[in-house]
Coordinates of C-alpha atoms in Angstrom, one line a residue:
Chain A
X232 CA 0.0 0.0 0.0
X233 CA 1.3 3.5 -0.9
X234 CA 1.7 5.7 2.1
X235 CA 0.0 9.1 2.2
X236 CA 2.1 12.0 1.3
X237 CA 1.8 15.8 1.7
X238 CA 1.9 18.0 -1.4
X239 CA 1.8 21.8 -1.7
X240 CA -0.3 23.9 -3.9
X241 CA 2.4 24.1 -6.5
X242 CA 2.5 20.4 -6.7
X243 CA -1.3 20.3 -7.1
X244 CA -0.9 22.8 -10.0
X245 CA 1.6 20.5 -11.5
X246 CA -0.9 17.6 -11.2
X247 CA -3.4 19.6 -13.1
X248 CA -0.9 20.4 -15.8
X249 CA 0.1 16.7 -16.1
X250 CA -3.5 15.5 -16.3
X251 CA -4.2 18.2 -18.8
X252 CA -1.8 16.7 -21.3
X253 CA -4.2 14.1 -22.4
X254 CA -7.4 15.1 -20.6
X255 CA -9.8 17.9 -20.0
X256 CA -9.4 18.8 -16.3
X257 CA -12.7 19.9 -14.8
X258 CA -12.7 21.6 -11.5
X259 CA -14.5 24.2 -9.3
X260 CA -14.5 27.8 -10.4
X261 CA -16.4 30.9 -9.2
X262 CA -18.9 32.0 -11.7
X263 CA -22.1 34.1 -11.5
X264 CA -22.0 34.0 -7.7
X265 CA -21.7 30.3 -7.3
X266 CA -19.0 27.6 -7.4
X267 CA -19.6 25.6 -10.6
X268 CA -17.6 22.9 -12.4
X269 CA -15.8 23.9 -15.6
X270 CA -12.6 23.2 -17.4
X271 CA -9.7 24.6 -15.5
X272 CA -6.2 25.5 -16.5
X273 CA -4.5 25.4 -13.1
X274 CA -4.8 25.9 -9.4
X275 CA -5.3 29.7 -10.0
X276 CA -8.8 29.0 -11.4
X277 CA -9.9 27.4 -8.1
X278 CA -12.2 29.5 -5.8
X279 CA -9.5 29.9 -3.1
X280 CA -10.7 31.8 -0.1
X281 CA -14.4 31.5 -0.9
X282 CA -16.9 29.5 1.1
X283 CA -20.6 29.1 0.6
X284 CA -23.5 29.8 2.9
X285 CA -26.4 27.5 2.2
X286 CA -29.9 27.0 3.6
X287 CA -33.2 25.9 2.1
X288 CA -33.7 28.1 -1.0
X289 CA -30.5 30.1 -0.1
X290 CA -27.0 30.1 -1.5
X291 CA -24.4 32.9 -1.1
X292 CA -20.6 32.9 -1.6
X293 CA -18.5 34.8 0.9
X294 CA -14.8 35.3 1.5
X295 CA -13.4 33.4 4.4
X296 CA -10.0 31.9 5.0
X297 CA -7.7 30.8 2.2
X298 CA -8.6 27.2 1.5
X299 CA -8.9 25.9 -2.0
X300 CA -11.8 23.6 -1.1
X301 CA -13.5 25.6 1.7
X302 CA -16.8 25.7 -0.3
X303 CA -19.0 22.6 -0.1
X304 CA -21.1 21.7 -3.2
X305 CA -22.7 24.2 -5.6
X306 CA -25.5 23.9 -8.2
X307 CA -23.5 22.0 -10.8
X308 CA -22.6 18.4 -10.4
X309 CA -20.2 16.1 -12.3
X310 CA -23.2 14.4 -14.0
X311 CA -23.2 17.3 -16.6
X312 CA -20.0 15.8 -18.0
X313 CA -20.6 12.1 -17.8
X314 CA -24.3 12.2 -18.5
X315 CA -24.6 15.6 -20.3
X316 CA -27.8 17.6 -20.5
X317 CA -27.9 16.9 -24.2
X318 CA -26.6 13.8 -25.9
X319 CA -27.0 13.3 -29.7
X320 CA -27.8 9.6 -30.3
X321 CA -27.8 9.5 -34.1
X322 CA -28.4 11.5 -37.2
X323 CA -30.3 10.6 -40.3
X324 CA -30.3 12.2 -43.7
X325 CA -30.1 11.1 -47.3
X326 CA -31.8 7.8 -46.5
X327 CA -29.3 6.4 -43.9
X328 CA -28.8 6.5 -40.2
X329 CA -25.4 7.5 -38.7
X330 CA -24.9 6.6 -35.1
X331 CA -23.2 9.3 -33.1
X332 CA -19.6 8.2 -32.5
X333 CA -19.1 6.8 -29.1
X334 CA -17.9 9.7 -26.8
X335 CA -14.1 10.0 -26.7
X336 CA -14.0 12.5 -23.9
X337 CA -11.2 12.0 -21.4
X338 CA -12.0 13.9 -18.3
X339 CA -10.2 14.4 -15.0
X340 CA -12.3 15.7 -12.2
X341 CA -10.7 17.8 -9.5
X342 CA -12.5 18.3 -6.2
X343 CA -15.0 15.4 -6.2
X344 CA -16.6 15.2 -2.7
X345 CA -17.7 12.1 -0.9
X346 CA -21.4 12.6 -1.8
X347 CA -20.4 13.3 -5.3
X348 CA -18.2 10.2 -5.8
X349 CA -21.1 8.2 -4.4
X350 CA -23.5 9.9 -6.9
X351 CA -21.2 8.9 -9.8
X352 CA -21.2 5.3 -8.5
X353 CA -25.0 5.4 -8.3
X354 CA -25.2 6.5 -12.0
X355 CA -22.7 3.8 -12.9
X356 CA -25.3 1.3 -11.7
X357 CA -28.0 3.0 -13.8
X358 CA -26.1 3.3 -17.0
X359 CA -23.7 0.4 -17.0
X360 CA -24.9 -2.4 -14.8
X361 CA -28.3 -3.2 -16.4
X362 CA -29.1 -5.4 -19.4
X363 CA -28.5 -2.4 -21.6
X364 CA -25.9 0.2 -21.1
X365 CA -25.4 3.8 -22.3
X366 CA -22.2 3.4 -24.4
X367 CA -21.4 7.1 -24.2
X368 CA -21.6 7.2 -20.5
X369 CA -19.6 4.0 -20.2
X370 CA -16.8 5.3 -22.4
X371 CA -16.5 8.6 -20.5
X372 CA -16.6 6.8 -17.2
X373 CA -13.9 4.4 -18.4
X374 CA -11.6 7.3 -19.3
X375 CA -12.2 9.2 -16.1
X376 CA -9.5 10.2 -13.6
X377 CA -10.9 11.3 -10.2
X378 CA -9.1 13.6 -7.7
X379 CA -11.4 13.5 -4.7
X380 CA -11.4 15.9 -1.8
X381 CA -12.4 15.0 1.8
X382 CA -14.6 17.7 3.2
X383 CA -13.2 19.6 6.2
X384 CA -16.3 21.8 6.4
X385 CA -20.0 20.9 5.9
X386 CA -22.8 23.2 5.0
X387 CA -26.2 23.7 6.5
X388 CA -28.0 21.5 3.9
X389 CA -25.4 18.7 4.0
X390 CA -26.3 15.2 5.3
X391 CA -23.7 12.9 3.8
X392 CA -22.9 11.5 7.2
X393 CA -26.5 10.1 7.3
X394 CA -26.0 8.5 3.9
X395 CA -22.6 7.0 4.7
X396 CA -21.1 8.7 1.7
X397 CA -18.9 11.3 3.4
X398 CA -17.4 13.6 4.6
X399 CA -14.5 11.2 4.0
X400 CA -14.7 9.8 0.4
X401 CA -15.3 6.1 0.0
X402 CA -13.1 4.1 -2.4
X403 CA -13.4 4.7 -6.1
X404 CA -11.1 7.7 -6.5
X405 CA -7.6 7.8 -8.1
X406 CA -6.3 10.3 -5.6
X407 CA -8.0 11.7 -2.5
X408 CA -6.9 15.0 -1.0
X409 CA -7.5 16.5 2.4
X410 CA -6.6 20.2 3.0
X411 CA -4.5 20.7 6.1
X412 CA -2.5 23.6 7.4
X413 CA 0.5 23.9 5.1
X414 CA -0.6 21.6 2.3
X415 CA -2.7 18.8 1.1
X416 CA -2.6 15.3 2.4
X417 CA -2.8 13.0 -0.6
X418 CA -3.9 9.4 -0.6
X419 CA -3.7 6.9 -3.5
X420 CA -6.8 5.0 -4.6
X421 CA -5.6 3.4 -7.8
X422 CA -2.5 2.5 -9.8
X423 CA -3.1 5.5 -12.1
X424 CA -3.4 7.7 -9.0
X425 CA -0.2 6.3 -7.5
X426 CA 1.7 7.0 -10.7
X427 CA 0.4 10.5 -11.0
X428 CA 1.3 11.3 -7.4
X429 CA 4.7 9.7 -7.6
X430 CA 5.6 12.2 -10.3
X431 CA 5.0 15.2 -8.0
X432 CA 7.2 16.8 -5.4
X433 CA 5.9 15.6 -2.0
X434 CA 7.0 14.6 1.5
X435 CA 5.9 11.6 3.5
X436 CA 2.9 12.4 5.8
X437 CA 3.7 12.7 9.5
X438 CA 1.5 11.5 12.4
X439 CA 0.6 15.2 12.9
X440 CA -0.5 15.5 9.2
X441 CA -2.7 12.4 9.5
X442 CA -4.2 13.7 12.8
X443 CA -4.9 17.1 11.3
X444 CA -6.7 15.6 8.3
X445 CA -8.7 13.3 10.5
X446 CA -9.7 16.2 12.7
X447 CA -10.7 18.3 9.7
X448 CA -13.0 15.4 8.5
X449 CA -14.4 15.0 12.0
X450 CA -15.1 18.7 12.2
X451 CA -17.1 18.5 9.0
X452 CA -19.0 15.5 10.3
X453 CA -20.0 17.5 13.3
X454 CA -21.2 20.4 11.2
X455 CA -23.8 18.5 9.1
X456 CA -26.7 20.8 8.9
X457 CA -29.2 18.1 8.2
X458 CA -29.9 14.5 9.3
X459 CA -31.8 11.8 7.6
X460 CA -32.9 8.7 9.5
X461 CA -32.7 6.0 6.8
X462 CA -33.7 3.1 9.1
X463 CA -36.6 1.3 7.3
X464 CA -37.2 4.5 5.2
X465 CA -37.6 2.7 1.9
X466 CA -40.5 0.6 3.1
X467 CA -42.1 3.5 5.1
X468 CA -42.3 5.6 1.9
X469 CA -43.5 2.8 -0.3
X470 CA -46.2 1.9 2.3
X471 CA -47.5 5.4 2.6
X472 CA -48.6 6.6 -0.8
X473 CA -51.7 8.1 0.7
X474 CA -50.0 9.9 3.6
X475 CA -51.6 13.4 4.1
X476 CA -48.1 14.9 4.1
X477 CA -47.8 14.5 0.3
X478 CA -50.6 17.0 -0.1
X479 CA -48.9 19.5 2.3
X480 CA -45.6 19.4 0.3
X481 CA -47.5 19.5 -3.0
X482 CA -49.1 22.8 -1.9
X483 CA -45.6 24.3 -1.5
X484 CA -43.9 22.7 -4.5
X485 CA -43.7 24.9 -7.6
X486 CA -43.0 21.8 -9.9
X487 CA -40.1 23.8 -11.2
X488 CA -37.9 20.7 -11.5
X489 CA -34.8 22.5 -10.0
X490 CA -34.3 19.6 -7.5
X491 CA -34.0 17.0 -10.4
X492 CA -31.7 19.2 -12.4
X493 CA -29.2 19.8 -9.5
X494 CA -29.5 16.3 -8.2
X495 CA -26.3 14.4 -9.1
X496 CA -28.1 11.0 -9.4
X497 CA -31.4 12.0 -11.2
X498 CA -30.9 10.3 -14.6
X499 CA -34.1 10.6 -16.5
X500 CA -34.1 11.8 -20.1
X501 CA -36.5 12.6 -22.8
X502 CA -35.8 11.6 -26.4
X503 CA -36.2 14.6 -28.7
X504 CA -36.5 14.6 -32.4
X505 CA -34.5 17.6 -33.9
X506 CA -34.9 18.7 -37.5
X507 CA -32.4 21.0 -39.1
X508 CA -34.0 24.0 -40.7
X509 CA -31.3 24.3 -43.4
X510 CA -31.1 20.7 -44.6
X511 CA -33.1 17.5 -44.6
X512 CA -31.0 16.1 -41.7
X513 CA -32.7 15.0 -38.5
X514 CA -31.2 13.9 -35.3
X515 CA -32.3 12.3 -32.2
X516 CA -31.2 13.6 -28.8
X517 CA -31.4 12.6 -25.2
X518 CA -32.1 15.5 -22.9
X519 CA -32.4 15.7 -19.2
X520 CA -36.0 15.3 -18.2
X521 CA -37.9 15.7 -14.9
X522 CA -40.6 13.7 -13.3
X523 CA -42.0 17.0 -12.0
X524 CA -43.5 17.8 -15.4
X525 CA -46.9 16.5 -16.4
X526 CA -45.7 15.4 -19.9
X527 CA -43.1 13.1 -18.3
X528 CA -45.8 10.5 -17.6
X529 CA -48.0 11.2 -20.6
X530 CA -49.7 8.3 -22.3
X531 CA -52.6 8.4 -24.8
X532 CA -55.4 10.1 -22.9
X533 CA -53.4 12.1 -20.4
X534 CA -50.7 12.1 -17.8
X535 CA -50.4 9.2 -15.4
X536 CA -49.5 11.7 -12.7
X537 CA -51.5 14.9 -13.3
X538 CA -51.3 16.0 -9.7
X539 CA -48.4 17.8 -8.0
X540 CA -48.8 15.5 -5.0
X541 CA -48.3 12.4 -7.2
X542 CA -45.2 13.9 -8.8
X543 CA -43.5 14.9 -5.6
X544 CA -44.3 11.4 -4.2
X545 CA -42.9 9.8 -7.2
X546 CA -39.6 11.7 -7.0
X547 CA -39.0 11.2 -3.3
X548 CA -40.3 7.6 -3.1
X549 CA -38.0 6.8 -6.0
X550 CA -35.0 8.6 -4.6
X551 CA -35.2 7.1 -1.1
X552 CA -37.3 4.0 -1.7
X553 CA -37.8 2.2 -4.9
X554 CA -34.2 3.0 -6.0
X555 CA -33.2 0.2 -3.7
X556 CA -35.4 -2.2 -5.6
X557 CA -34.0 -1.1 -8.9
X558 CA -30.3 -0.5 -8.2
X559 CA -29.6 -1.9 -4.7
X560 CA -28.7 1.5 -3.4
X561 CA -30.2 4.7 -2.2
X562 CA -30.8 7.3 -5.0
X563 CA -29.8 10.0 -2.5
X564 CA -26.2 10.6 -1.4
X565 CA -26.9 13.5 1.0
X566 CA -25.4 16.4 -1.0
X567 CA -28.3 18.7 0.0
X568 CA -28.5 20.4 -3.4
X569 CA -32.3 19.7 -3.7
X570 CA -32.8 21.6 -0.5
X571 CA -30.6 24.6 -1.3
X572 CA -31.8 25.0 -4.9
X573 CA -35.5 24.6 -4.1
X574 CA -36.9 28.1 -4.6
X575 CA -39.3 27.5 -1.7
X576 CA -36.8 25.5 0.4
X577 CA -38.6 22.1 0.5
X578 CA -36.4 19.8 2.5
X579 CA -36.2 16.1 1.7
X580 CA -35.0 15.3 5.2
X581 CA -37.9 17.1 6.7
X582 CA -40.4 15.5 4.4
X583 CA -39.0 12.0 5.0
X584 CA -39.2 12.6 8.8
X585 CA -42.8 13.8 8.4
X586 CA -43.8 10.6 6.5
X587 CA -42.1 8.6 9.2
X588 CA -44.2 10.4 11.7
X589 CA -41.6 12.5 13.3
X590 CA -41.8 16.3 13.5
X591 CA -43.0 18.1 10.4
Chain B
X210 CA -32.3 -10.1 -28.6
X211 CA -31.3 -7.7 -31.3
X212 CA -29.0 -5.5 -29.1
X213 CA -26.4 -7.2 -27.0
X214 CA -25.3 -5.2 -24.0
X215 CA -21.9 -4.6 -25.5
X216 CA -20.2 -1.4 -25.1
X217 CA -19.8 -0.3 -28.6
X218 CA -23.5 -0.9 -29.6
X219 CA -25.9 1.8 -28.8
X220 CA -29.4 0.3 -28.3
X221 CA -30.9 3.7 -29.0
X222 CA -29.9 3.5 -32.7
X223 CA -32.7 2.0 -34.9
X224 CA -32.4 0.0 -38.1
X225 CA -34.4 0.9 -41.2
X226 CA -37.3 -1.4 -41.6
X227 CA -39.3 -1.7 -44.9
X228 CA -43.0 -2.0 -45.1
X229 CA -43.9 -5.0 -47.2
X230 CA -47.6 -5.0 -46.6
X231 CA -50.2 -2.5 -45.3
X232 CA -53.7 -3.5 -44.3
X233 CA -56.4 -1.2 -43.0
X234 CA -58.1 -3.1 -40.1
X235 CA -60.8 -0.7 -39.1
X236 CA -61.0 3.1 -39.5
X237 CA -57.9 4.5 -37.9
X238 CA -56.2 1.2 -37.3
X239 CA -53.5 -0.1 -39.6
X240 CA -51.5 -3.3 -39.6
X241 CA -48.0 -3.3 -41.2
X242 CA -45.8 -6.1 -42.1
X243 CA -42.2 -5.0 -42.1
X244 CA -38.8 -6.5 -42.7
X245 CA -35.8 -5.4 -40.7
X246 CA -32.1 -6.3 -41.1
X247 CA -30.7 -8.3 -38.3
X248 CA -34.2 -9.3 -37.0
X249 CA -34.0 -12.6 -35.1
X250 CA -37.5 -13.0 -33.8
X251 CA -39.4 -12.0 -30.7
X252 CA -41.4 -13.4 -27.7
X253 CA -45.2 -12.9 -27.6
X254 CA -45.9 -9.7 -25.8
X255 CA -42.7 -7.9 -26.7
X256 CA -42.7 -4.5 -28.4
X257 CA -40.6 -2.5 -30.8
X258 CA -39.8 1.2 -30.8
X259 CA -41.0 2.5 -34.1
X260 CA -40.0 5.9 -35.5
X261 CA -40.4 8.3 -38.3
X262 CA -37.5 10.6 -38.8
X263 CA -38.3 14.2 -37.9
X264 CA -41.5 13.1 -36.2
X265 CA -40.6 10.9 -33.3
X266 CA -40.6 7.4 -31.8
X267 CA -43.2 5.3 -30.0
X268 CA -43.5 1.9 -28.4
X269 CA -45.7 -0.5 -30.4
X270 CA -46.4 -4.2 -29.5
X271 CA -45.8 -6.9 -32.0
X272 CA -49.1 -8.4 -33.2
X273 CA -47.8 -11.2 -35.4
X274 CA -46.7 -14.7 -34.8
X275 CA -43.4 -15.5 -33.1
X276 CA -43.1 -18.5 -35.3
X277 CA -42.8 -16.2 -38.3
X278 CA -39.2 -15.0 -38.0
X279 CA -39.0 -12.9 -41.2
X280 CA -42.0 -10.6 -41.0
X281 CA -42.6 -8.2 -38.1
X282 CA -46.2 -7.4 -37.7
X283 CA -47.4 -4.2 -36.0
X284 CA -51.0 -3.0 -35.5
X285 CA -51.1 0.8 -35.0
X286 CA -54.0 3.1 -34.0
X287 CA -53.8 6.6 -35.2
X288 CA -54.0 8.6 -31.9
X289 CA -51.0 10.9 -31.7
X290 CA -48.5 12.7 -33.8
X291 CA -46.2 9.8 -34.3
X292 CA -48.8 7.1 -34.7
X293 CA -50.7 9.3 -37.2
X294 CA -47.6 9.7 -39.3
X295 CA -46.8 6.0 -39.1
X296 CA -50.3 5.0 -40.3
X297 CA -49.8 7.3 -43.3
X298 CA -46.9 5.2 -44.5
X299 CA -47.3 3.0 -47.6
X300 CA -45.9 -0.3 -48.8
X301 CA -42.3 0.2 -49.7
X302 CA -41.8 3.1 -47.3
X303 CA -39.3 2.7 -44.4
X304 CA -39.5 3.4 -40.7
X305 CA -37.0 3.2 -37.9
X306 CA -37.2 0.1 -35.7
X307 CA -35.5 -0.8 -32.4
X308 CA -36.2 -4.0 -30.5
X309 CA -37.6 -6.3 -29.5
X310 CA -37.9 -5.1 -25.9
X311 CA -39.7 -6.2 -22.8
X312 CA -40.7 -9.3 -20.9
X313 CA -42.9 -11.6 -23.0
X314 CA -46.2 -13.4 -21.9
X315 CA -45.1 -16.5 -20.1
X316 CA -46.8 -18.9 -22.5
X317 CA -44.5 -21.8 -21.7
X318 CA -45.6 -21.6 -18.1
X319 CA -49.2 -22.2 -19.1
X320 CA -48.5 -25.6 -20.7
X321 CA -51.0 -28.2 -19.5
X322 CA -53.3 -25.6 -18.2
X323 CA -56.5 -23.9 -19.3
X324 CA -55.9 -20.5 -20.8
X325 CA -58.0 -17.4 -20.8
X326 CA -57.1 -14.5 -23.0
X327 CA -59.1 -11.4 -22.3
X328 CA -58.6 -8.2 -24.3
X329 CA -60.3 -4.9 -24.7
X330 CA -60.2 -2.7 -27.8
X331 CA -56.8 -2.5 -29.4
X332 CA -55.5 -4.7 -26.6
X333 CA -56.3 -7.6 -28.9
X334 CA -53.1 -6.8 -30.9
X335 CA -50.5 -7.5 -28.1
X336 CA -52.3 -10.8 -27.2
X337 CA -52.7 -12.1 -30.8
X338 CA -49.2 -13.6 -30.6
X339 CA -50.4 -15.7 -27.7
X340 CA -53.3 -17.0 -29.8
X341 CA -51.0 -17.9 -32.7
X342 CA -48.7 -19.7 -30.3
X343 CA -51.6 -21.6 -28.6
X344 CA -53.0 -22.6 -32.0
X345 CA -49.6 -23.8 -33.2
X346 CA -49.2 -25.9 -30.1
X347 CA -52.8 -26.7 -29.4
X348 CA -52.1 -30.1 -27.9
X349 CA -49.9 -28.5 -25.1
X350 CA -52.8 -26.6 -23.5
X351 CA -56.2 -27.3 -21.9
X352 CA -59.3 -25.4 -22.7
X353 CA -58.5 -22.1 -24.5
X354 CA -60.9 -19.2 -24.2
X355 CA -60.7 -15.7 -25.8
X356 CA -62.9 -13.0 -24.4
X357 CA -62.9 -9.8 -26.3
X358 CA -64.6 -6.5 -25.8
X359 CA -64.8 -3.7 -28.3
X360 CA -66.6 -0.4 -28.0
X361 CA -68.9 -0.9 -31.0
X362 CA -69.4 -3.7 -33.6
X363 CA -67.6 -1.5 -36.2
X364 CA -64.5 -1.4 -33.9
X365 CA -64.0 -5.2 -33.6
X366 CA -60.4 -5.8 -34.5
X367 CA -59.2 -8.7 -36.6
X368 CA -62.9 -9.6 -37.3
X369 CA -62.2 -12.0 -40.1
X370 CA -59.6 -13.9 -38.1
X371 CA -61.9 -14.0 -35.1
X372 CA -64.5 -15.6 -37.4
X373 CA -62.0 -18.2 -38.6
X374 CA -60.8 -19.1 -35.1
X375 CA -64.4 -19.3 -33.9
X376 CA -65.1 -22.1 -36.4
X377 CA -62.4 -24.1 -34.6
X378 CA -64.0 -26.6 -32.3
X379 CA -61.3 -26.5 -29.7
X380 CA -61.4 -22.8 -29.1
X381 CA -64.0 -20.7 -27.3
X382 CA -64.4 -17.2 -28.5
X383 CA -66.8 -14.7 -27.0
X384 CA -67.1 -11.1 -28.2
X385 CA -69.0 -8.3 -26.5
X386 CA -69.5 -4.6 -27.4
X387 CA -70.2 -1.6 -25.1
X388 CA -72.7 0.0 -27.4
X389 CA -74.6 -1.5 -30.4
X390 CA -77.4 -0.8 -32.8
X391 CA -80.4 -3.1 -32.9
X392 CA -78.8 -5.1 -35.8
X393 CA -76.1 -6.5 -33.4
X394 CA -77.2 -9.8 -32.0
X395 CA -74.2 -10.6 -29.9
X396 CA -73.3 -9.7 -26.3
X397 CA -73.5 -6.2 -25.1
X398 CA -71.6 -5.1 -22.0
X399 CA -68.1 -4.9 -20.7
X400 CA -65.7 -7.8 -21.1
X401 CA -66.1 -8.9 -17.5
X402 CA -69.7 -9.8 -18.2
X403 CA -68.4 -12.7 -20.3
X404 CA -66.5 -14.3 -17.4
X405 CA -69.3 -16.1 -15.6
X406 CA -70.1 -18.3 -18.7
X407 CA -66.5 -19.1 -19.5
X408 CA -65.5 -22.7 -18.9
X409 CA -62.2 -23.1 -17.1
X410 CA -60.8 -24.9 -14.1
X411 CA -59.7 -22.0 -11.7
X412 CA -57.1 -24.1 -10.0
X413 CA -55.4 -24.9 -13.3
X414 CA -55.9 -21.7 -15.4
X415 CA -53.5 -19.1 -16.7
X416 CA -55.0 -15.8 -17.8
X417 CA -53.5 -13.1 -20.1
X418 CA -55.1 -9.7 -20.0
X419 CA -54.6 -6.7 -22.2
X420 CA -56.6 -3.5 -22.5
X421 CA -57.4 -0.3 -20.7
X422 CA -56.2 -0.4 -17.1
X423 CA -59.7 -0.3 -15.7
X424 CA -60.7 -3.2 -17.9
X425 CA -57.7 -5.3 -16.7
X426 CA -58.3 -4.4 -13.1
X427 CA -61.9 -5.5 -13.3
X428 CA -61.0 -8.7 -15.2
X429 CA -58.2 -9.6 -12.8
X430 CA -60.5 -9.1 -9.9
X431 CA -63.2 -11.2 -11.5
X432 CA -60.7 -14.0 -12.2
X433 CA -59.4 -13.8 -8.6
X434 CA -62.9 -14.0 -7.3
X435 CA -63.5 -17.1 -9.4
X436 CA -60.5 -18.7 -7.8
X437 CA -57.6 -18.1 -10.3
X438 CA -54.3 -17.5 -8.5
X439 CA -52.9 -13.9 -8.5
X440 CA -49.6 -15.3 -9.9
X441 CA -51.5 -17.0 -12.7
X442 CA -53.0 -13.8 -14.0
X443 CA -50.8 -11.7 -16.3
X444 CA -51.4 -8.1 -17.5
X445 CA -49.6 -5.9 -20.1
X446 CA -49.1 -2.4 -18.8
X447 CA -48.8 0.8 -20.7
X448 CA -46.7 3.7 -19.6
X449 CA -44.7 6.5 -21.4
X450 CA -41.7 4.8 -22.9
X451 CA -39.0 6.7 -24.6
X452 CA -36.0 4.3 -24.6
X453 CA -37.4 0.8 -24.1
X454 CA -34.3 -0.2 -22.2
X455 CA -34.8 1.1 -18.7
X456 CA -32.6 4.2 -19.0
X457 CA -35.0 7.1 -19.6
X458 CA -37.1 6.6 -16.5
X459 CA -40.5 7.7 -17.9
X460 CA -42.2 4.3 -17.6
X461 CA -41.7 3.8 -13.8
X462 CA -44.5 2.2 -11.9
X463 CA -43.5 1.8 -8.3
X464 CA -40.2 -0.1 -8.3
X465 CA -40.7 -1.3 -11.9
X466 CA -39.5 -0.1 -15.2
X467 CA -42.5 -1.2 -17.3
X468 CA -40.3 -1.3 -20.5
X469 CA -37.6 -3.6 -19.0
X470 CA -39.3 -5.5 -16.1
X471 CA -42.6 -5.6 -18.0
X472 CA -44.7 -4.7 -19.9
X473 CA -46.1 -8.1 -18.8
X474 CA -46.5 -8.4 -15.0
X475 CA -48.5 -10.8 -12.8
X476 CA -51.5 -9.6 -10.9
X477 CA -49.9 -10.3 -7.5
X478 CA -47.3 -7.7 -8.4
X479 CA -49.6 -5.2 -10.1
X480 CA -52.6 -5.3 -7.7
X481 CA -51.1 -3.2 -4.9
X482 CA -49.6 -0.7 -7.3
X483 CA -52.8 -0.3 -9.4
X484 CA -54.8 0.4 -6.3
X485 CA -52.8 3.6 -5.7
X486 CA -54.1 6.7 -7.6
X487 CA -51.6 8.4 -9.9
X488 CA -48.7 6.1 -9.1

């Protein structure tokens, strides 16, 4: 086993440069008042010294400290790269069908949090483990290099500790970093990660470094703003389709679909037919879809779920309940995005507790 | 299956299928026979995703015989934008085709048993492959009964074929209509009104149901009341399907992806789900 090392910011920049030689390196940047994921050129692009303040329906960035990864998670998630909002499937014109070439994207993600790595692994099950797989997703996933980051700070809408997905990342990364005073503790999770790390200037981690990293993760665990009791929750939700609480939340829900767009595991798509105006070419595209729209469940004669109550129930029961039947895991990893980015601050942890019969 | 789960094949890409025969069944309902490259056959109850470029794609069950491995038969009702455009196609035209998808009717499991097939309206199309199979293997099954309900006598699907089958002495066929003019001398009423006079051994019967959800629910309840086991009654469910392979999420019904886990489910599985409004 490779022992953990400590690298400095310069070495992290060197890692980005090295990865960028044959990959697009995606990482956190500050844009339009939020931390989002985009292609980065180096460490200078990171939102150093910025943290986020989150609550139900509330997100603000503010300056505090000088950490690279002091923020938690913002509105974008890594799914926009592996499972993009729009994926062309094939084109037709002149009498033939041309399949879209299998994606050749080679991504490296920098700054993948525990809840986010878990979310990627949830989508792996959806797109790669069934009888049919999405070949574009599978190809991008195969080529992916993951630099994970252990959280040393949690936000008010975070509950990864309840979902066993963080704040310390679970296996599945190539390299995992923990920000400590004077550098970044780096742990190896794969051969590729080991090779990349070995090429950087580093020093062996001391007991004090390990203790500092462990303390940072423990601090984050203590700061979780939300809690979700998952004990027996899947059955409780499935057994309570007529619970009066569904009507209460439906009255507040705007059916805007924000929660499904920011959710790192929501995978639904609609197949769109696209006709070019300047030629006879047509193409078919997958686009992100949301179960909060009425057309999502449309069959001849009308929507299966015309009511807001039925649509919220579908989303939450799927996420925390029937997802287990389908993929043997929860569909929620505790990132808290659906709470923060809900315009009216609907809180999945509060709704689950209410169906369970606690509080609310 | 046409699309192996290999990494370089995209199951979302159709092949071009050519229409070799078009037949108008009743006003607004057309049956196509098509030929598609790479087609290796299907199981009764499976469906294909049919598309017209620039218009869209829809799930359509296969209404032909699974013993006929060359021709693919689809019966389509003109109800939406895509189905309308499809029904406008002529012999020689092409359409996009992906499939076959879905879990078939478990006809092998019904061997040695009485079989009831109950269909409503266009629901006769997805069960027709069962009848072809039963007729081709008649000796393997007990009493076979087809109970069919249409809205009006003019809307009786496959009328000529029903007439031919009716002349067979080892097949019971009853047809009923919801509304009829005085010149109709057959049954009037919903399809469940035919159950009491049907001859079957409830302890040794397998039932296949296809039609509007309310019809299937009443039929399944009637059969359960008559003593047929809930795991011996099968239904074909309809939901919004855009991929057919369990990836787009639209067809979810409780824990099930109707396209991949169904569309055929047993009543034991469906009963609790179908009793919840807007699930």
